[in-house]
Coordinates of C-alpha atoms and ligand atoms in Angstrom, one line a residue:
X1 CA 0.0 0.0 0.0
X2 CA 1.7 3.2 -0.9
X3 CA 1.3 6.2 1.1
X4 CA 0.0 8.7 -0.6
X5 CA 1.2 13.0 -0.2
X6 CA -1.5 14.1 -0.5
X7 CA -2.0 18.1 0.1
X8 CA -4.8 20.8 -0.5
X9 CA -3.2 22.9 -2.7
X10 CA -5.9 26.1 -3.9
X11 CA -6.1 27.2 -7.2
X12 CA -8.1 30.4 -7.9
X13 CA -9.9 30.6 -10.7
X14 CA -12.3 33.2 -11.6
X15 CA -12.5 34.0 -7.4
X16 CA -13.1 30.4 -6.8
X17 CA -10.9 27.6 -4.3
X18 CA -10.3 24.6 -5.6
X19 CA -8.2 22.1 -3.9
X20 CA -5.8 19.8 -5.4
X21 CA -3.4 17.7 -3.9
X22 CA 0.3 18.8 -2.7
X23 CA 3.4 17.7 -0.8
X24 CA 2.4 20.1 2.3
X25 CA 0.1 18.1 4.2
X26 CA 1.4 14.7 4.5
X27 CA -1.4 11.9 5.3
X28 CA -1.1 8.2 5.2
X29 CA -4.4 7.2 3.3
X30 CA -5.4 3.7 2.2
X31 CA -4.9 4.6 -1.6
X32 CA -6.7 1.7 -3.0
X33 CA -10.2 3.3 -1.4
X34 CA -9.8 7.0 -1.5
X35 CA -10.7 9.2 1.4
X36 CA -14.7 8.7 1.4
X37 CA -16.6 8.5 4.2
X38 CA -16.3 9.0 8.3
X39 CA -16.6 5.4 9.9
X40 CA -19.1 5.3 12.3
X41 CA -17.7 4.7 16.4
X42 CA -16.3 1.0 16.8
X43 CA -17.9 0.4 13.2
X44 CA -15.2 1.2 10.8
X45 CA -12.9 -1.0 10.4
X46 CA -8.9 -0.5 10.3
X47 CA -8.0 1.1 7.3
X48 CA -11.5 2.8 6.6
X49 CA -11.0 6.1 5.3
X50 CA -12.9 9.3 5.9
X51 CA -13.3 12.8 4.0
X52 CA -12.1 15.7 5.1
X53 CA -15.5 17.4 5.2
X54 CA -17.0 14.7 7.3
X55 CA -13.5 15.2 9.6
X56 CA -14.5 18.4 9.7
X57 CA -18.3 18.5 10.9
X58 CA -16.8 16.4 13.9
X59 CA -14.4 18.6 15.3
X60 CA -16.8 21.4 14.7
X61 CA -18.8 19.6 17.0
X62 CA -15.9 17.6 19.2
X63 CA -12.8 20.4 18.7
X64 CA -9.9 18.9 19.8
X65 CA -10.9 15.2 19.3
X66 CA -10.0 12.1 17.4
X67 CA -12.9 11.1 15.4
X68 CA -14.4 8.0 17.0
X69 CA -13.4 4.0 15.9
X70 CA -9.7 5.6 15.2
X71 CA -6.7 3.1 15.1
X72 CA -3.5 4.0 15.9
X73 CA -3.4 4.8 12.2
X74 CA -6.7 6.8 11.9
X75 CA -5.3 9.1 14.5
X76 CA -2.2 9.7 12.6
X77 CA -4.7 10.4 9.4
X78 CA -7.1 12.6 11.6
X79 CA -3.9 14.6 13.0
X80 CA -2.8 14.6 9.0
X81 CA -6.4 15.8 7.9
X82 CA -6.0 18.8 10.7
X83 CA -2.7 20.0 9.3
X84 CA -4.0 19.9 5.8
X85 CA -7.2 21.6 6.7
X86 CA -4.9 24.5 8.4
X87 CA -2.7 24.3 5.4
X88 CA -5.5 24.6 3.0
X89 CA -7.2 27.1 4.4
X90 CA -3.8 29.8 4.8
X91 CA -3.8 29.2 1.3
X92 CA -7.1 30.0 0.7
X93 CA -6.9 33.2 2.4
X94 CA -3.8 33.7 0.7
X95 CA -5.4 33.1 -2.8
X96 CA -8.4 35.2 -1.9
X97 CA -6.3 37.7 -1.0
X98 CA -4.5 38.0 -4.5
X99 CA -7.7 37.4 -6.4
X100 CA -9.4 40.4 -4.1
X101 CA -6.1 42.6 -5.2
X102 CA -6.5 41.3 -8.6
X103 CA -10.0 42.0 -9.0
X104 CA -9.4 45.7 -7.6
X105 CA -6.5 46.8 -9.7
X106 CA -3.2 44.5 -9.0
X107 CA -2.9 41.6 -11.3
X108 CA -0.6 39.4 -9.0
X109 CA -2.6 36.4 -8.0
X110 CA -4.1 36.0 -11.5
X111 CA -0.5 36.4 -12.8
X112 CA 0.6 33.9 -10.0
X113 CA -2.5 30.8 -11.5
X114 CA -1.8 31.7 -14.9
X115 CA -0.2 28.6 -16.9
X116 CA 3.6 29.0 -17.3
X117 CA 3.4 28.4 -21.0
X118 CA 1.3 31.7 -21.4
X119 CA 3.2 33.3 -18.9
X120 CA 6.4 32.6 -21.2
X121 CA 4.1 33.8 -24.2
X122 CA 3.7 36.8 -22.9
X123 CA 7.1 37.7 -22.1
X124 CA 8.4 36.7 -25.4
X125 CA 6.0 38.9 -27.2
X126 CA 7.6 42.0 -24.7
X127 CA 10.3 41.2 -26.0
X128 CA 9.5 41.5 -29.5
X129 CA 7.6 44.1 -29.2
X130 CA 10.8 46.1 -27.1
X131 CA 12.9 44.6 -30.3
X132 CA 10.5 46.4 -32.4
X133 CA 10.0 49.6 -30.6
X134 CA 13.8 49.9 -29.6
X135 CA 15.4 51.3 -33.1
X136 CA 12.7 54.2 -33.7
X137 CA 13.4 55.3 -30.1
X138 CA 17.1 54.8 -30.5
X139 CA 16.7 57.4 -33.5
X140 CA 14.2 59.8 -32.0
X141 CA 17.3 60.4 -29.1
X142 CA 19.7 60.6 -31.7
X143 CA 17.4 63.3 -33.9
X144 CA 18.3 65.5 -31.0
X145 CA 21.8 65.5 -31.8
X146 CA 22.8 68.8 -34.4
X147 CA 22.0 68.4 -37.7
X148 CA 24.5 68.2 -40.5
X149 CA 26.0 71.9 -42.0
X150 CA 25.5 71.1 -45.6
X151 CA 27.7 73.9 -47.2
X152 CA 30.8 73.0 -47.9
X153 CA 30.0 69.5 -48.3
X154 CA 30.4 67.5 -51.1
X155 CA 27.6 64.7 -52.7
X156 CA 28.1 62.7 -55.7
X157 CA 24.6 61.4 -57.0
X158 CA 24.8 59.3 -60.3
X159 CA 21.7 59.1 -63.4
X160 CA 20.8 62.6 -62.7
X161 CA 19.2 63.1 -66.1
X162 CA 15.7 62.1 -65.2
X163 CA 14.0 61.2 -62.3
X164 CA 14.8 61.3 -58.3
X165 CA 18.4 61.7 -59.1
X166 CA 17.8 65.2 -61.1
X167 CA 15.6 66.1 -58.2
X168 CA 17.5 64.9 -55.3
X169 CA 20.6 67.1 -57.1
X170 CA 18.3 70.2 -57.1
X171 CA 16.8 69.5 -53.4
X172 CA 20.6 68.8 -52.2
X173 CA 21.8 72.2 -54.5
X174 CA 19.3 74.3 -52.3
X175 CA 20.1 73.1 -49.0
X176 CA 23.4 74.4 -49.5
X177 CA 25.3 71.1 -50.9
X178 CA 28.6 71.0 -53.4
X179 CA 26.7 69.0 -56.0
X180 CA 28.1 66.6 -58.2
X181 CA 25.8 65.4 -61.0
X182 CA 26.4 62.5 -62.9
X183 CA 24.6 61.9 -66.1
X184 CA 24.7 59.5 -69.1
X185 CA 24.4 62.2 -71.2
X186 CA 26.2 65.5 -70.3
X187 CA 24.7 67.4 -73.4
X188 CA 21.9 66.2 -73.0
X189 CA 18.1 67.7 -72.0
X190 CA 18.1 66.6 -68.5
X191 CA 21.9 67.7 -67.7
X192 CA 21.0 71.1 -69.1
X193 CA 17.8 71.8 -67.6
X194 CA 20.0 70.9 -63.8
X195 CA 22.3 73.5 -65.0
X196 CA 19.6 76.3 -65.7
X197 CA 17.3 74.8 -62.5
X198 CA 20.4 75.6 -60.8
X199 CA 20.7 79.0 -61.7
X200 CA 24.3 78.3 -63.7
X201 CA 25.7 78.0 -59.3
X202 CA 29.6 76.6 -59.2
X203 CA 28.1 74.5 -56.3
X204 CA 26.1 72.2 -59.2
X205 CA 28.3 70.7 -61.3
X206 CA 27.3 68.4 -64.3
X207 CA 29.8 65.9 -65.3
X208 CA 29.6 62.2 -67.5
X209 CA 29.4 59.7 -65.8
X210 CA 28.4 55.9 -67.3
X211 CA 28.6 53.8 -64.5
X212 CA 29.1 51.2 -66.5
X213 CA 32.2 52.5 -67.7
X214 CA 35.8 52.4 -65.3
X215 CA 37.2 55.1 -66.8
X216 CA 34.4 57.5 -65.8
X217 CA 34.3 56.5 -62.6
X218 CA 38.0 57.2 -62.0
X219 CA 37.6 60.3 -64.0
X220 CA 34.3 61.8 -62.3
X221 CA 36.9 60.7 -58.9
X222 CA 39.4 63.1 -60.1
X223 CA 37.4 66.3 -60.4
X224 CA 35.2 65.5 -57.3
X225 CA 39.1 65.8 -55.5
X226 CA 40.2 68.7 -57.6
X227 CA 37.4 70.4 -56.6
X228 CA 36.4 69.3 -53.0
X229 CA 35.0 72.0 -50.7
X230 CA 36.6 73.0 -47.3
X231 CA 34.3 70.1 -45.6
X232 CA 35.2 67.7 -48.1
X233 CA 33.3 64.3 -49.4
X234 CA 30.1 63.8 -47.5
X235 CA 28.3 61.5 -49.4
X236 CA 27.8 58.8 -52.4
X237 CA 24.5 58.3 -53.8
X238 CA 24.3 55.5 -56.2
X239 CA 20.9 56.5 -58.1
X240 CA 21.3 55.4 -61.6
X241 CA 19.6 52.2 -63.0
X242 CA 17.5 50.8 -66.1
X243 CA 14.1 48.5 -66.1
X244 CA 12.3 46.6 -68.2
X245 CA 9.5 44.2 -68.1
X246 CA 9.5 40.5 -69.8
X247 CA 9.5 36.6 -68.6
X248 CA 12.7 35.1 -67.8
X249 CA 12.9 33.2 -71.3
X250 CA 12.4 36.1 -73.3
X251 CA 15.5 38.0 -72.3
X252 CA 18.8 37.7 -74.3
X253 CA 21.9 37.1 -72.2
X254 CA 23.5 40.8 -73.0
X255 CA 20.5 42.0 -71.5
X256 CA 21.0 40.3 -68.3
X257 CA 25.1 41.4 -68.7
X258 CA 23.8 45.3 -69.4
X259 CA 21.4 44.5 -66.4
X260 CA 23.5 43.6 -64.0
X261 CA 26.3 46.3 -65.2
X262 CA 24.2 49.6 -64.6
X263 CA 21.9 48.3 -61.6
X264 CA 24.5 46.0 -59.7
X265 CA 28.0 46.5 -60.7
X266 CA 27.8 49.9 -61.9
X267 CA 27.0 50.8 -58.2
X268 CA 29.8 48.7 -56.4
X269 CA 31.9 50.5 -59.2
X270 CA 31.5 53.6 -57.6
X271 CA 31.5 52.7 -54.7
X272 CA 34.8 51.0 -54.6
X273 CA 35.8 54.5 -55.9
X274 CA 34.6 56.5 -53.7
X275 CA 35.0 54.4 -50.7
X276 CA 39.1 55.9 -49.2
X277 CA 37.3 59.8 -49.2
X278 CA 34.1 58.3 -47.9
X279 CA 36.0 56.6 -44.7
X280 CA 38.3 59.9 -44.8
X281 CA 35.3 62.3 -43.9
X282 CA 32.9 59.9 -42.4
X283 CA 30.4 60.0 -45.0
X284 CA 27.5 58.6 -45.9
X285 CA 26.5 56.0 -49.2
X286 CA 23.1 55.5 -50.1
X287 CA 21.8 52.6 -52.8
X288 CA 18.8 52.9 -54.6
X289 CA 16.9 49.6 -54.1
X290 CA 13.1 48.6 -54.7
X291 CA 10.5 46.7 -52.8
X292 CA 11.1 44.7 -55.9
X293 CA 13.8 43.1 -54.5
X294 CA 11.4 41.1 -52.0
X295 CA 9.6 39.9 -55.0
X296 CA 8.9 39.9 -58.9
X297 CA 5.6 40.7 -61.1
X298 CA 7.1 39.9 -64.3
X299 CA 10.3 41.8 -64.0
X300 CA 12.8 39.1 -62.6
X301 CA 15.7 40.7 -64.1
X302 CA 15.6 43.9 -62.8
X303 CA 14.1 42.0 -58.9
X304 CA 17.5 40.1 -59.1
X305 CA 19.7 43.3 -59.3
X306 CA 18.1 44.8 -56.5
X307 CA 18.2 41.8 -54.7
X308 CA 21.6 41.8 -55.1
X309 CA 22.8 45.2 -54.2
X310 CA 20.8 44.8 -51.0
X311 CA 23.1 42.2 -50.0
X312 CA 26.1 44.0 -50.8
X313 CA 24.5 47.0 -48.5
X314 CA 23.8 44.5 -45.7
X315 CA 28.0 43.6 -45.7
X316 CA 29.1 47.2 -46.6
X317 CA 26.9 48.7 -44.0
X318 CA 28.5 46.4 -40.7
X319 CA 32.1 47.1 -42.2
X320 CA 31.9 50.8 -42.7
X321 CA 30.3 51.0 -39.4
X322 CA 33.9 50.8 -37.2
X323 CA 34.8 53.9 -39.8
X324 CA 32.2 56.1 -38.7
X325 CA 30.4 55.6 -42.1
X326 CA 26.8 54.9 -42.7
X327 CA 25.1 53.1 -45.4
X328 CA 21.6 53.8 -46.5
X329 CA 19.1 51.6 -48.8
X330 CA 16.1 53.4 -50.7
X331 CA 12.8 51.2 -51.5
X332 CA 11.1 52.7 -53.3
X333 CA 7.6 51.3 -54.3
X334 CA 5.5 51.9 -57.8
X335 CA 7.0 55.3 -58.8
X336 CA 7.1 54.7 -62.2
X337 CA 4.8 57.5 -63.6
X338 CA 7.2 60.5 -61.6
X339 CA 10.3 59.5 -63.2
X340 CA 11.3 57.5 -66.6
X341 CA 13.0 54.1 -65.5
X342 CA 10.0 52.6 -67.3
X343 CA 7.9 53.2 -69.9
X344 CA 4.6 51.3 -71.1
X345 CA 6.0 48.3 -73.4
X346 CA 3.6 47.4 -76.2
X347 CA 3.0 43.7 -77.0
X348 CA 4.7 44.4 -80.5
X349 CA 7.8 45.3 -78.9
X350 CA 8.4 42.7 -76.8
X351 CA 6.9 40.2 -79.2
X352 CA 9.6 41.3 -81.9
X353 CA 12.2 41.0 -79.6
X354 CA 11.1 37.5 -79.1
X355 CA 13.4 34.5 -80.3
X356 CA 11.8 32.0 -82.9
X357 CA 11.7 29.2 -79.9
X358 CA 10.1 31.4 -77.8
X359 CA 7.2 32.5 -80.2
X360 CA 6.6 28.6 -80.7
X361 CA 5.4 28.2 -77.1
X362 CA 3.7 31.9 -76.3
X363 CA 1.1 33.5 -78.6
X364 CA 0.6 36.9 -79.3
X365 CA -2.8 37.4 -76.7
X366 CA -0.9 36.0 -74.3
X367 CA 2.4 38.7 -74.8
X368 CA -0.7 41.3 -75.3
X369 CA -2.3 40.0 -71.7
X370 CA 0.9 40.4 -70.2
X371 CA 1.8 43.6 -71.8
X372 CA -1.2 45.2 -70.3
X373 CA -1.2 43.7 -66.9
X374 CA 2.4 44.8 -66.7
X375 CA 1.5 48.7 -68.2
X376 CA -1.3 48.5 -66.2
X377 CA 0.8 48.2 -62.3
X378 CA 3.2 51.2 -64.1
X379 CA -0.1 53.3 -64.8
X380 CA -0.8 52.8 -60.8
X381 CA 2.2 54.5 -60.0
X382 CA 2.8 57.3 -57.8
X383 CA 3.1 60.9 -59.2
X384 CA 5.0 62.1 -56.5
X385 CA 8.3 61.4 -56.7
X386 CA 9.6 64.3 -54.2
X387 CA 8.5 61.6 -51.4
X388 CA 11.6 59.2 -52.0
X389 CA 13.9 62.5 -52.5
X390 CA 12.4 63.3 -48.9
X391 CA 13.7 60.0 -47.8
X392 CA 17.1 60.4 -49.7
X393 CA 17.9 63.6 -48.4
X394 CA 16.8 62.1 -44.7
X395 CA 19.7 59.2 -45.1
X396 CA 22.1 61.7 -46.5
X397 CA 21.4 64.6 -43.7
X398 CA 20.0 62.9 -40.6
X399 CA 21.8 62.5 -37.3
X400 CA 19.6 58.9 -37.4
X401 CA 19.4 57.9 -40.8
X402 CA 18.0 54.7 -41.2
X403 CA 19.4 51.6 -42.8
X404 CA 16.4 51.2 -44.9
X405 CA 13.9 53.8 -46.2
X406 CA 10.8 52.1 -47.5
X407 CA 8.8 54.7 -49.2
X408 CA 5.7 52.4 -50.8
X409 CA 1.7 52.2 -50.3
X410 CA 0.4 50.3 -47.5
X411 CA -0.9 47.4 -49.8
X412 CA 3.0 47.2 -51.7
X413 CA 4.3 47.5 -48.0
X414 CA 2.1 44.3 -47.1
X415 CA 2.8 42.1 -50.1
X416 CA 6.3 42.8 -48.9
X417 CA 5.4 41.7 -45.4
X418 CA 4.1 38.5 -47.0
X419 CA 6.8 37.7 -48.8
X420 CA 9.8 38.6 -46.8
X421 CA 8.4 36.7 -43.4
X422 CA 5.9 33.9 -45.0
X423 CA 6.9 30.5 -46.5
X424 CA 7.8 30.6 -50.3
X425 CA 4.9 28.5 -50.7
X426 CA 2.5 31.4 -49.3
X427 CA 4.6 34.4 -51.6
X428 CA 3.9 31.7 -54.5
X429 CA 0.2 31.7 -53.9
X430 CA -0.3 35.5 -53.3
X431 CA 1.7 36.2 -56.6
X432 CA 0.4 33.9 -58.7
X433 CA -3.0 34.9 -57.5
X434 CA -2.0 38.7 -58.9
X435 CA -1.0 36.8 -62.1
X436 CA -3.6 34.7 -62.6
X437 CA -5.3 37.1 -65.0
X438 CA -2.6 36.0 -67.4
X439 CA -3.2 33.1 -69.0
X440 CA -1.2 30.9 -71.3
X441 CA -3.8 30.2 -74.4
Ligands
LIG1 N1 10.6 55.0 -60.4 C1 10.3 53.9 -59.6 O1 9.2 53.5 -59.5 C2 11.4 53.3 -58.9 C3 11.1 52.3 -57.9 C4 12.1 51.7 -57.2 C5 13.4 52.0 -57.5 N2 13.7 52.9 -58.4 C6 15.2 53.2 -58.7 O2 15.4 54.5 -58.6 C7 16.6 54.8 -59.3 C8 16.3 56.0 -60.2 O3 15.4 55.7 -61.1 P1 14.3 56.7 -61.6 O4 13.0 56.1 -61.2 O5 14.5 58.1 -61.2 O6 14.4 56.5 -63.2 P2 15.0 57.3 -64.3 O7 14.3 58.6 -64.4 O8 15.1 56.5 -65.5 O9 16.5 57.6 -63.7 C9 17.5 56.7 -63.9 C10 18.7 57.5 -64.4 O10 19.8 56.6 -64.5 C11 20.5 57.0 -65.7 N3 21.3 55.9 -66.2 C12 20.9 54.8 -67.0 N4 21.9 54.1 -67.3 C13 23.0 54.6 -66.7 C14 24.4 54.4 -66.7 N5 24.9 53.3 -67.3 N6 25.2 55.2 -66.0 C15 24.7 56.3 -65.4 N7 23.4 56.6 -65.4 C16 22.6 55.8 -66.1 C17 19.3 57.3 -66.6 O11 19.8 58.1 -67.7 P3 18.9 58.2 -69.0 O12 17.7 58.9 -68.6 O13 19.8 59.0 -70.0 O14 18.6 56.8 -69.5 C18 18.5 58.1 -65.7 O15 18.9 59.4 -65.6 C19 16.9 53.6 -60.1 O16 18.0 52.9 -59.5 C20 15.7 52.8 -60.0 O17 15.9 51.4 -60.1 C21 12.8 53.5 -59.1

């Protein structure tokens, strides 16, 4: 017959006792029967267990005695059954207690019952949510600290002939910057309306610069020195970059080389150029990526090279941190109708462009469905383009710049929530949902 510990141990729940067993009140119990009834005096016989309620109309009525027909045993279970009444009812008042405090303000004895698994739960999502809450406050400290004195400061943007880098060059030219513009095309329209927007300043100065090409880089390095102002080289911004629209299949191989030259490599280019006069004055380098990078509608090739120069931002930013030098990452969402990376493609073009194998397994309506699911995300686009040059200029003059400026609408901020934290399998399904429209005849 094994003994059995048996204790009163309170639970509160919802400002009820219950009582379950526990090591305090030790009570040697025939376990084979359960405690279940008081024997009646000289009837019971050895062994005969009682329940503590019965136990306890007795010595309501007889305090102090051993309920009648006790053994030797049944005393030592009636002196048990006292200490575990006393025991069980310190703990009630004690749980009452915290559920009273509980149920007028303090949470402690509900806290105290609650399941250690939810307990844990809890914690870990104040943790998270510290996690989450800990780098905006970290900034909002540091946006106390002076901002920067852009005059006599020197930027570099590059593909300032169109778009946020011809905007960013006139917003930075205004705030009091040493402007170095870098366009494909130093006759051309965009380079000369800077120079007039600019009011003809020496502070703006237009130069060619392919980044595609080494010995423009190296050149447009050697004026930015000959001419550095008193406060020398504050910042890199690599801007430039090229889009286009079109199934993986349907893309030659030197457009996947250009690709990858202007949006990927003409960017580490500079970089690597610029890099000795960045970690010289502390300066700052910011990439032009996309929310595209998290995911493609169509346009893998140009997704792949923003994928890409994320990654190199991710490795560049912890090694120029020990040099005082901070790296910045644009995403930009749908802003294709306030600059010119792309243009509306007409099923034509890209079915012209198409190799002989690949017109053998698409058709026309399916390039023309394509075609006008693709235009028809570019004519969504924002119009406001002076939103990502607000971000821009943040990461180049902030005391807190971020490492990544999204700049996007709340639904392109959620399908990159999707598919940067979900399983592939869930990205998959919300994509192909988007593409579904299109369908291979
Ligand atoms: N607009 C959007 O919706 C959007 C969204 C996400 C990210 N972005 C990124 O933002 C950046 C700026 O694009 P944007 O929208 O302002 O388009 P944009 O108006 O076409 O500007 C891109 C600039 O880069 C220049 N460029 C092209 N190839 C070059 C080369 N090899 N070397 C130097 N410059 C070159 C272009 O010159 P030309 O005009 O002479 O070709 C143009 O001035 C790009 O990196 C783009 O990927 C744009």
């Amino acid at each position: 017959m094994a003994a059995l510990i048996c204790a009163l141990r309170p639970v509160c729940r919802g400002g009820t006792v219950q009582t379950q067993p526990s090591r305090e009140a030790e009570l040697s119990i025939p376990l084979d029967r359960g405690i279940t009834q008081l024997p009646s005096a000289g009837a019971a016989p050895a062994g005969h267990s009682v329940t503590l309620a019965a136990c306890a109309v007795f010595w309501k009525r007889h305090p102090g005695q051993t309920p009648p027909g006790s053994t030797p045993s049944r005393a030592r279970l009636a002196a048990g059954l006292r200490r575990a009444g006393r025991a069980l009812a310190a703990r009630a008042l004690a749980m009452l207690a915290g559920c009273q405090s509980a149920g007028s303000g303090g949470a402690g004895g509900m806290w105290a019952a609650a399941p250690l698994p939810l307990l844990l739960l809890l914690l870990l999502g104040l943790l998270l949510l510290l996690l989450l809450l800990l780098p905006p406050l970290a900034r909002l400290c540091r946006r106390g600290a002076a901002r920067l004195e852009p005059a006599g400061r020197a930027v570099l943007i590059t593909g300032c002939d169109s778009g946020f880098g011809h905007l960013l060059a006139l917003r930075l030219h205004r705030l009091g910057f040493t402007v170095f513009a870098g366009c494909l095309c130093p006759g051309g329209d965009g380079a000369r309306r800077l120079q007039r927007e600019a009011g003809g300043a020496g502070r703006l100065r237009v130069l060619r610069l392919d980044v595609t090409r080494a010995r423009d880089v190296r050149a447009a390095k050697e004026l930015v020195l000959s001419q550095l102002p008193e406060r020398g080289f504050w910042g890199l911004v690599n801007n430039a970059g090229i889009s286009t629209f079109g199934e993986t299949g349907w893309l030659p191989m030197e457009t996947y080389e250009k690709f990858a030259d202007v949006n990927l490599l003409g960017s580490i280019r500079t970089t690597l150029a610029f890099l000795p006069l960045l970690r010289k004055y502390k300066g700052r380098i910011v990439f032009m990526s996309s929310i595209i990078a998290y995911f493609t509608l169509g346009n893998g090739i140009y997704s792949m090279t923003k994928a890409a120069i994320e990654k190199f931002c991710d490795a560049l930013r912890l090694e120029m941190k020990k040099f005082g030098v901070q790296v910045c990452i644009i995403q930009p969402g749908n802003y294709a109708r306030s600059t010119k990376i792309q243009p509306p493609l007409s099923a034509e073009e890209i079915w012209s462009e198409l190799s002989e194998e690949e017109k053998a397994v698409y058709n026309k309506e399916y390039v023309q469905e394509r075609a006008d699911f693709f235009n028809s995300i570019l004519s969504e686009g924002s119009t406001n383009g002076n939103e990502v040059v607000d971000a821009m200029v943040d990461a180049l003059t902030s005391p807190a710049p971020k490492a990544r400026y999204m700049v996007a609408k709340l639904k392109e901020k959620a399908l990159v929530f999707v598919c940067a934290l979900f399983p592939t399998v869930v990205m998959d399904a919300v994509l192909s949902y988007a593409l579904s429209k299109v369908k291979l005849a």
